[in-house]
Short mmCIF file of C-alpha atoms and ligand atoms in Angstrom, two decimals:
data_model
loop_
_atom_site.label_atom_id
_atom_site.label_comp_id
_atom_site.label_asym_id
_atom_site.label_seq_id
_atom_site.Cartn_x
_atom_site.Cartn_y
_atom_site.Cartn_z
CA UNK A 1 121.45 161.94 72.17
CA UNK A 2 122.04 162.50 75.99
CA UNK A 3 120.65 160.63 78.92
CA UNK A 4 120.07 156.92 79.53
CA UNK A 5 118.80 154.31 76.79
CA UNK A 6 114.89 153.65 78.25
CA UNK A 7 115.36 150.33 80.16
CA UNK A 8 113.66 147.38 78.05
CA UNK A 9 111.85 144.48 80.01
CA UNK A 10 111.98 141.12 78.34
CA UNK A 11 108.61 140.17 77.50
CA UNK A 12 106.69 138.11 80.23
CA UNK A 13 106.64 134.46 78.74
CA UNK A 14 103.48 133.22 77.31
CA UNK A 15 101.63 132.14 79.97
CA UNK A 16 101.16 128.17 79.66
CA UNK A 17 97.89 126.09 80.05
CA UNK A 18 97.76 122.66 81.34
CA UNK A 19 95.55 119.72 79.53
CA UNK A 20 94.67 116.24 81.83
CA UNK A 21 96.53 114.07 78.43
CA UNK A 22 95.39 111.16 79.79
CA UNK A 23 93.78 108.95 82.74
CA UNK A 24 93.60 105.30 83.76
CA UNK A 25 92.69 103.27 86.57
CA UNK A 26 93.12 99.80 88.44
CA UNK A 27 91.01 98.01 90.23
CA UNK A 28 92.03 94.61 91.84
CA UNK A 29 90.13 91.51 90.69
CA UNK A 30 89.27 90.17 94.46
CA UNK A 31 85.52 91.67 95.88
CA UNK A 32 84.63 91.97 99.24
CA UNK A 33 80.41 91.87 99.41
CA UNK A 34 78.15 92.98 102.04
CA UNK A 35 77.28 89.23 102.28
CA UNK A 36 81.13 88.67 102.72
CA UNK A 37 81.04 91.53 105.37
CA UNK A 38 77.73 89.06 107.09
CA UNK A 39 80.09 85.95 107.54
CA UNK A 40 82.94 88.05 109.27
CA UNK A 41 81.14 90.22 111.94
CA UNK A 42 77.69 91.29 112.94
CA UNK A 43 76.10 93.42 110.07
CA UNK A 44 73.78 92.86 107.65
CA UNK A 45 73.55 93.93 103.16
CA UNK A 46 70.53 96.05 104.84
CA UNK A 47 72.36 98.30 107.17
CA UNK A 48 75.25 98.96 105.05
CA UNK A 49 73.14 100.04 102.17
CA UNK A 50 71.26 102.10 104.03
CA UNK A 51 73.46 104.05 105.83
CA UNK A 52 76.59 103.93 103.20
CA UNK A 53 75.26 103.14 99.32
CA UNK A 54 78.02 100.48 99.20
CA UNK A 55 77.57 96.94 97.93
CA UNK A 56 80.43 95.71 97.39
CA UNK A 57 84.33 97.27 97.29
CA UNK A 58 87.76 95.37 95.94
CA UNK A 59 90.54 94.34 97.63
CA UNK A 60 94.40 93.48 96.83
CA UNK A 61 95.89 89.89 97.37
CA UNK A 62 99.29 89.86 98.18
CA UNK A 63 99.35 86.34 96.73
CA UNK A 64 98.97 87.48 93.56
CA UNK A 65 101.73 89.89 93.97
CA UNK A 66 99.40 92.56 94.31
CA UNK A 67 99.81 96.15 96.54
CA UNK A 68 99.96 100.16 96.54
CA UNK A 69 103.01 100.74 94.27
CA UNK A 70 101.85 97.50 91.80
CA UNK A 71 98.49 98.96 91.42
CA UNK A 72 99.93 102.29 91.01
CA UNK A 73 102.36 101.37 87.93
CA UNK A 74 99.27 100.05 86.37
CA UNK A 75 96.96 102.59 87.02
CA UNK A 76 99.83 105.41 85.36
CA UNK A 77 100.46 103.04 82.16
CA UNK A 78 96.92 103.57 81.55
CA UNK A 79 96.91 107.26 81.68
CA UNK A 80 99.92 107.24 79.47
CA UNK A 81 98.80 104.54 76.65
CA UNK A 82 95.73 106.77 77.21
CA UNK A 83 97.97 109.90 76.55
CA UNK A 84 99.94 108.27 73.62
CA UNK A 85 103.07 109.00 75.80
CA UNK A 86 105.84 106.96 76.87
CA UNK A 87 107.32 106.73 80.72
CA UNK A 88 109.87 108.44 79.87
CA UNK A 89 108.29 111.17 78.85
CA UNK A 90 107.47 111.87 82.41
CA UNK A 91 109.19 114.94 84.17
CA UNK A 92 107.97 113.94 87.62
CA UNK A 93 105.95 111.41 89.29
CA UNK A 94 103.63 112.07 92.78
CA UNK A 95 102.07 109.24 94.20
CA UNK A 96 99.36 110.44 96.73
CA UNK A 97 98.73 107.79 99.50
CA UNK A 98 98.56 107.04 102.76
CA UNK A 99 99.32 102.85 102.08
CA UNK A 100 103.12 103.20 101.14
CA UNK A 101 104.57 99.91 102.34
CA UNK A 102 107.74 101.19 103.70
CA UNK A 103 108.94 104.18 104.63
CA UNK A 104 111.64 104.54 102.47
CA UNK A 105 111.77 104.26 99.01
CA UNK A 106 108.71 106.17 98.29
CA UNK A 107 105.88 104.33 96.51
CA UNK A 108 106.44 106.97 93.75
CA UNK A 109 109.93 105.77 93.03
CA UNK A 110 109.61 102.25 93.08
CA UNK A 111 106.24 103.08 90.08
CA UNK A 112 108.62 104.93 88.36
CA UNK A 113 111.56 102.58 88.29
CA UNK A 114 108.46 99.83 87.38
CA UNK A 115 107.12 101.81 84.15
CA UNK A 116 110.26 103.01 83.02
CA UNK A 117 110.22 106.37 83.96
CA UNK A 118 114.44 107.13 83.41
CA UNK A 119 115.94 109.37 86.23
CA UNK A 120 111.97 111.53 86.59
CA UNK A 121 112.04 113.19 90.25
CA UNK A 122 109.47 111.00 92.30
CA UNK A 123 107.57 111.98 95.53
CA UNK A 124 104.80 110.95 97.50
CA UNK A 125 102.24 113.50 98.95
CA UNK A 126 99.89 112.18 102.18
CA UNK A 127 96.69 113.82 102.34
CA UNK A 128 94.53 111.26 102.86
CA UNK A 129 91.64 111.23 100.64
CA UNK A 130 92.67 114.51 99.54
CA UNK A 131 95.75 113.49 98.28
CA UNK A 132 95.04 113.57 94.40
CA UNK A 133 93.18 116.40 94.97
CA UNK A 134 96.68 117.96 96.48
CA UNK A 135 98.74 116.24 93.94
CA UNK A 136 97.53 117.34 90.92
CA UNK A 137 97.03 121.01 92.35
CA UNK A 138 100.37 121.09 93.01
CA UNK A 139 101.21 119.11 89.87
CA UNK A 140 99.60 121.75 87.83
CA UNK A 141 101.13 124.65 89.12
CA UNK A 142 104.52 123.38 88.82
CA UNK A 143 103.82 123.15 84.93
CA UNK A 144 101.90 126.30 84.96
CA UNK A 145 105.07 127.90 86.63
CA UNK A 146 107.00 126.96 83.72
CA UNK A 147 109.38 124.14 85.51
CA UNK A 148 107.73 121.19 83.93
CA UNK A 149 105.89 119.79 81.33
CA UNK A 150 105.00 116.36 81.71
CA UNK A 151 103.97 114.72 85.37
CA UNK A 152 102.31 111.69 86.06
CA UNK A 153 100.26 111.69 89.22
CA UNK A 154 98.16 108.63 91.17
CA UNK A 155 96.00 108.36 93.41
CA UNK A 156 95.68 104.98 95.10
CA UNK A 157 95.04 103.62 99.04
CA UNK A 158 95.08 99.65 99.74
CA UNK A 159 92.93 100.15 103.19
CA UNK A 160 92.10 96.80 102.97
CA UNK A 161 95.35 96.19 104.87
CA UNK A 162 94.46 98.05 107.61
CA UNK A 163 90.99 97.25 108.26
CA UNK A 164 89.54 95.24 111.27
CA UNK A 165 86.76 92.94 109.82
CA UNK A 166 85.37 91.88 113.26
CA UNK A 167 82.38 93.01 114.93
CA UNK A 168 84.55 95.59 116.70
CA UNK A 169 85.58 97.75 113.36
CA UNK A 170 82.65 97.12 111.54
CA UNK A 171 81.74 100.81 111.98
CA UNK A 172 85.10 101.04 109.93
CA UNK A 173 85.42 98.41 107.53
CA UNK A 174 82.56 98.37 106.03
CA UNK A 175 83.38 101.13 104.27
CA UNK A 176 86.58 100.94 102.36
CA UNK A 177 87.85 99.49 98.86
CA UNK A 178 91.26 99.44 97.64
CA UNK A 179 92.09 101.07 94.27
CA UNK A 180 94.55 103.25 92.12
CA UNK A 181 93.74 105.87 89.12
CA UNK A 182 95.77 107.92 87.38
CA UNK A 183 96.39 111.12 85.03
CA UNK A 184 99.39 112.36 83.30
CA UNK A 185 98.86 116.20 83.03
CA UNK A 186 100.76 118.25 80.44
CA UNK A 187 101.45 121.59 79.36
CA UNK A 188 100.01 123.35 76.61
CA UNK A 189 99.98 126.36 74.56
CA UNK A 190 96.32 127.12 75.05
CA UNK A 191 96.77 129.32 78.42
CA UNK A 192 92.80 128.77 79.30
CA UNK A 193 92.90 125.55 80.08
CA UNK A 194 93.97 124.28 83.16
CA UNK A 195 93.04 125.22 86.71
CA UNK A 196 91.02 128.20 87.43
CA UNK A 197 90.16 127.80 91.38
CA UNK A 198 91.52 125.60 94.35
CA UNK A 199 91.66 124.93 97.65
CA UNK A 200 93.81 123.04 99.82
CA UNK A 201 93.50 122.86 103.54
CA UNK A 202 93.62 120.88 107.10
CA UNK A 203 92.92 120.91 110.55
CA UNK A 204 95.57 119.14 112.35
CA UNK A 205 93.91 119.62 115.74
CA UNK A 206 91.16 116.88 114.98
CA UNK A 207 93.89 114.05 113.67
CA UNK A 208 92.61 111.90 116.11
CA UNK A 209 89.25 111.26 114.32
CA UNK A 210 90.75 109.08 111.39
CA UNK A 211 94.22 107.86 112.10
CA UNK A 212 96.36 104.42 111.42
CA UNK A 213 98.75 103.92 114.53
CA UNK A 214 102.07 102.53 113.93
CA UNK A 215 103.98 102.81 117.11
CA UNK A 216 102.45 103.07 120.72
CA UNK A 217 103.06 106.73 120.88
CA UNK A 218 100.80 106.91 118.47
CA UNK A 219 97.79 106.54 119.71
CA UNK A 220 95.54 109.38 121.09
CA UNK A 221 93.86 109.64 125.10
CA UNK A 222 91.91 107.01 125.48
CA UNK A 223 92.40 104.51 123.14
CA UNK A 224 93.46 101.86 125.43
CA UNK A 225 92.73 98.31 123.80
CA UNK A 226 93.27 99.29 120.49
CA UNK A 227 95.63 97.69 117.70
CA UNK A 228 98.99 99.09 115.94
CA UNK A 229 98.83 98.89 111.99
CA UNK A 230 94.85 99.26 112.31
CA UNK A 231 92.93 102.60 110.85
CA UNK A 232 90.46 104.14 113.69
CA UNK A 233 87.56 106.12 112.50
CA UNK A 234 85.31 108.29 114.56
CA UNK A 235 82.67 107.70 112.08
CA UNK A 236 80.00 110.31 113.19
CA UNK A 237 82.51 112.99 113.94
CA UNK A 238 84.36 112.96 110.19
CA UNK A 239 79.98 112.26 108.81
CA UNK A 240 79.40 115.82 110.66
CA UNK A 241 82.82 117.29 109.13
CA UNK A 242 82.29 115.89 105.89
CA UNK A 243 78.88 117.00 105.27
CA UNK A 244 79.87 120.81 106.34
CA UNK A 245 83.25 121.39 104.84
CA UNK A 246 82.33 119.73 101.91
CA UNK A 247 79.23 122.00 100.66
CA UNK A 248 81.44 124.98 102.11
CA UNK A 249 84.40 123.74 99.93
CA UNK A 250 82.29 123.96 96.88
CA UNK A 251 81.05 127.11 97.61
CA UNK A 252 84.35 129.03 98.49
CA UNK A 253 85.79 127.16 95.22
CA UNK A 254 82.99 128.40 93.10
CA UNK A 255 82.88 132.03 94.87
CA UNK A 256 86.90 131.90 93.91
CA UNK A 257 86.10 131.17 90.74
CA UNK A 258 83.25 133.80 90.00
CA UNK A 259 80.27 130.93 89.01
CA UNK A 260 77.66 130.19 90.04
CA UNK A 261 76.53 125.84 90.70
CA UNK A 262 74.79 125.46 87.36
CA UNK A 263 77.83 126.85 85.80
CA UNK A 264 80.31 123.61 86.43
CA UNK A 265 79.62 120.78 83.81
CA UNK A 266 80.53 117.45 86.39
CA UNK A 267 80.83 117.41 89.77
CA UNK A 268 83.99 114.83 90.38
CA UNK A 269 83.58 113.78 94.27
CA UNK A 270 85.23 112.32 96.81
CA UNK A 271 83.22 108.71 96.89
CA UNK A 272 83.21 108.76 101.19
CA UNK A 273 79.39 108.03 102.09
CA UNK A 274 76.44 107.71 99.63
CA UNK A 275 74.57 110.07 102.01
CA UNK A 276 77.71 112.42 101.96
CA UNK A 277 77.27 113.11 98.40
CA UNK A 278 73.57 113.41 98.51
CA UNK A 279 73.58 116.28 100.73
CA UNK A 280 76.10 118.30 98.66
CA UNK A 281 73.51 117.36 95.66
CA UNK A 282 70.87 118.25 97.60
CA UNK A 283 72.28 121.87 98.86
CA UNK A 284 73.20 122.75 95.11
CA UNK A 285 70.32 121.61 93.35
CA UNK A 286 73.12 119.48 91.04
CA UNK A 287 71.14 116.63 88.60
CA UNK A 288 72.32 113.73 89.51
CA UNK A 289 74.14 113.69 86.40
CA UNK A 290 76.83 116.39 87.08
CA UNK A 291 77.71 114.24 90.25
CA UNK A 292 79.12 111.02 89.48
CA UNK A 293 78.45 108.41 91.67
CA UNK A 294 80.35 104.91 91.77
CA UNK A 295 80.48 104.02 95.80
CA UNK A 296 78.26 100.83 95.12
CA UNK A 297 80.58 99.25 93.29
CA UNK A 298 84.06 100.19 94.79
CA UNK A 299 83.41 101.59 98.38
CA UNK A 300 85.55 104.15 99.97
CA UNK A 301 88.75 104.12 97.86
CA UNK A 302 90.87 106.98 99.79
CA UNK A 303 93.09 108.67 96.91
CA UNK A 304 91.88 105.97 94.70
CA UNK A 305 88.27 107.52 94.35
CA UNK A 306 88.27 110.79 92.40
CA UNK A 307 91.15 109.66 89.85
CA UNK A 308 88.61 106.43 89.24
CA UNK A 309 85.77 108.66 88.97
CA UNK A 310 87.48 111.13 86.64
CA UNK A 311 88.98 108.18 84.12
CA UNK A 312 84.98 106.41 84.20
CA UNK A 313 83.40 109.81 83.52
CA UNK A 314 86.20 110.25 80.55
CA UNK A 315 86.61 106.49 79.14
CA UNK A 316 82.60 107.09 79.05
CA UNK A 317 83.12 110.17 76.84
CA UNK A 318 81.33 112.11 79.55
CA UNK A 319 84.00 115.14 79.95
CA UNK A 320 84.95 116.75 76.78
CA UNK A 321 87.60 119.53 75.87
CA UNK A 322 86.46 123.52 77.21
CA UNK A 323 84.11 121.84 80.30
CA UNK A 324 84.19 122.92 83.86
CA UNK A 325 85.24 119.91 86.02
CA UNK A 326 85.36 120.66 90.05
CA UNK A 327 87.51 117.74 92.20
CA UNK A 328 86.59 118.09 95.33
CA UNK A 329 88.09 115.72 98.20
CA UNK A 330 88.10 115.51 102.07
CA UNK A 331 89.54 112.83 104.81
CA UNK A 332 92.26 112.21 107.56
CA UNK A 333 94.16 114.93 108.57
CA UNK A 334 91.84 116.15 108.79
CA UNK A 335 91.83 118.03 104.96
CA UNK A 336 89.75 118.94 102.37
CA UNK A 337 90.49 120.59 98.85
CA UNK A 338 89.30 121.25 95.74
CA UNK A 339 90.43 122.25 92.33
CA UNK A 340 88.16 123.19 89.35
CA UNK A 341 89.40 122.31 85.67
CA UNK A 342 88.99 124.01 82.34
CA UNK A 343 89.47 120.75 80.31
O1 LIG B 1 86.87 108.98 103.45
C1 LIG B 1 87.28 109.61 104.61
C2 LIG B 1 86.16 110.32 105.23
N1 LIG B 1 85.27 109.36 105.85
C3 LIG B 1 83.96 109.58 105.83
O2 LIG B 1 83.51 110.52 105.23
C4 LIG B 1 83.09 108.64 106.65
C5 LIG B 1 82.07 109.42 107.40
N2 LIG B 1 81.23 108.57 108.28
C6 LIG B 1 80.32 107.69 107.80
O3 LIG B 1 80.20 107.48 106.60
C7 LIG B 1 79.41 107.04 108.80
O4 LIG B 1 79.65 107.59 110.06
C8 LIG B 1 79.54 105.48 108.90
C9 LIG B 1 79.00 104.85 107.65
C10 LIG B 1 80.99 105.09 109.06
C11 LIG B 1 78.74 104.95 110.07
O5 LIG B 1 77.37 105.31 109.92
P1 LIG B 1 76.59 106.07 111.07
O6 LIG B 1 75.21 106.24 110.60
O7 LIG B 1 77.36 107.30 111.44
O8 LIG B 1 76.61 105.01 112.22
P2 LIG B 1 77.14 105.17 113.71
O9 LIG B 1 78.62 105.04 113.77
O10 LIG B 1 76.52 106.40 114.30
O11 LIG B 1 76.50 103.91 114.41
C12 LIG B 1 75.08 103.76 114.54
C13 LIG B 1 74.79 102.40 115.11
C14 LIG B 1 75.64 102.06 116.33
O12 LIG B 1 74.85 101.30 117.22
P3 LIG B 1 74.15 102.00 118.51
O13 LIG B 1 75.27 102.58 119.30
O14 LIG B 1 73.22 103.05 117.95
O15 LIG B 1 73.45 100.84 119.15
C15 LIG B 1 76.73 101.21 115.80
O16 LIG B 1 77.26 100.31 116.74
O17 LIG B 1 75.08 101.38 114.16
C16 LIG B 1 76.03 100.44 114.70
N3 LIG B 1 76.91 100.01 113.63
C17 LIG B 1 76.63 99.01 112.82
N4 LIG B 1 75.59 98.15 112.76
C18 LIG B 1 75.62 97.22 111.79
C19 LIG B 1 78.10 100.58 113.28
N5 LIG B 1 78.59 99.92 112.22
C20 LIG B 1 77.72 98.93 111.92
C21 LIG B 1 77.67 97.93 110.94
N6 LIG B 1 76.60 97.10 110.91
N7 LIG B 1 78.65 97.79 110.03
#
């Protein structure tokens, strides 16, 4: 026989799915009411409802040893009892937040030293309230790729800490809850499942509309008067961004995707406004019930809000195995992304 044996290519490896194993979720014990809200500056139960949905959000106490990375741990021992896993099953931990109390160690490692995670790489991700929305896209792709199996991510913001309850940030504080969910996502041999669209983007140029100053450089033109340590919120300028990019956001994930609305089984939302949601609702025709709703009773929770939302919709027995699940986040940055589940 003459000439060259025909090259052979190793056969691609099977392409892997990804399952969400598990979820879980903290919420501190201390509320903050709109009748709380009354005594500390001038607002009223009527005008918060109205123009937010909110009635009452939680809050950390630091007397009770409680913050980000405590509320974190907690929230990611649910997802794994909820998993049957151990920590140190874990590959890799993200912890997507913007209230990590120092700069250095991450909150990630100091939840992962907490649970019992061994020597699992640990990172934290800053996308405001679109950072579990950025996590676990990027968490999934790293086990789609083949380089991991097992990673816990959380989502969880303490903006409690950085609120103004006087008169002056009322426009601000109102608004806001402190809490931490969790999922532990894990490959699988069953290549459908997984993620079958997302999004992630920003636009840096409008930072100044929702930003927490920690030096005096910080600060943008014209904020003279204002506090370090304090989040600033151009309320009506992130309502007018919200309301756009979000419906857009849906669409372009859904147009991605191929489906149509109708076609996704829940809806799993950034909780920012009451009237935010409504309008995306609204635009699609969704029920109500493909759009979870929970801002009444925890507020604006930052990263916190679509883990919690995803772990009440499952604890509740509301998302089963083969549904289509969109997350769909937007906030400081500014950013907004999406990513839409086979379960
Ligand atoms: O999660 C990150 C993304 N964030 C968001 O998506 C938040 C988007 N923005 C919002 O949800 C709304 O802008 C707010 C709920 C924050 C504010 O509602 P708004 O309808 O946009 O109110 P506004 O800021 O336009 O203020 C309307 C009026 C003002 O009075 P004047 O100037 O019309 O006399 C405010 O001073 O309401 C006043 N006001 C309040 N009154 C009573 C602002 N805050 C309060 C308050 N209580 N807490």
């Amino acid at each position: 026989m003459t000439g060259r044996a025909a090259s052979v290519r190793p056969p691609d490896p099977p392409r892997r799915g990804v399952r969400i194993a598990g979820t879980g979720m903290l919420l501190p014990e201390d509320r903050i009411t709109n009748a709380d809200l009354e005594k500390l500056m001038e607002t009223t139960d009527e005008w918060i409802l109205q123009r937010t949905g909110i009635r009452e959000r939680r809050r950390v106490n630091p007397a009770k040893g409680e913050s980000c990375w405590t509320i974190s741990a907690q929230a990611l021992r649910g997802a794994l009892a909820d998993a049957k896993m151990d920590a140190a099953d874990l590959d890799l931990v993200i912890v997507a937040t913007v209230s990590t109390e120092q700069a250095c160690p991450s909150t990630a490692c100091r939840v992962a030293g907490e649970i019992g995670a061994g020597a699992a790489g640990a990172v934290d991700m800053n996308a405001a309230c679109c950072g579990f929305v950025y996590a676990t896209n990027v968490a999934h792709d790293l086990i789609r790729a083949g380089s991991y199996r097992n990673i816990g991510v959380v989502g969880c913001d303490t903006l409690s800490e950085v609120m103004d309850y006087s008169t002056e940030g009322r426009g601000t504080a109102i608004l806001f809850g402190d809490a931490a969910g969790a999922a532990v996502l894990r490959a699988t041999d069953d290549p459908s499942r997984g993620i079958i669209a997302q999004a992630m983007h920003s636009d840096g140029t409008s930072w100044r509309h929702l930003y927490i100053p920690r030096r005096a450089r910080d600060f943008p033109a014209g904020a003279e008067g204002k506090k370090l340590g304090v989040m600033y919120m151009n309320g009506r300028e992130v309502f007018k961004f919200a309301v756009t990019k979000f419906c857009d956001l849906i669409a372009q994930t859904l147009d991605r995707a191929g489906l149509t609305p109708d076609d996704v089984d829940h809806y799993v939302c950034h909780q920012s406004n009451a009237r935010i949601l409504e309008s995306a609702r609204e635009r699609f025709g969704l029920p109500q019930e493909k759009l979870y709703v929970n801002i009444d009773r925890v507020g604006n929770t930052s990263s916190g809000s679509v883990p919690v939302c995803l772990h009440e919709l499952r604890s509740a027995g509301r998302i089963r195995e083969g549904q289509l699940v969109m997350l769909v986040a937007f906030g400081g940055g500014l950013t907004w992304a999406s990513g839409l589940w086979r379960m």
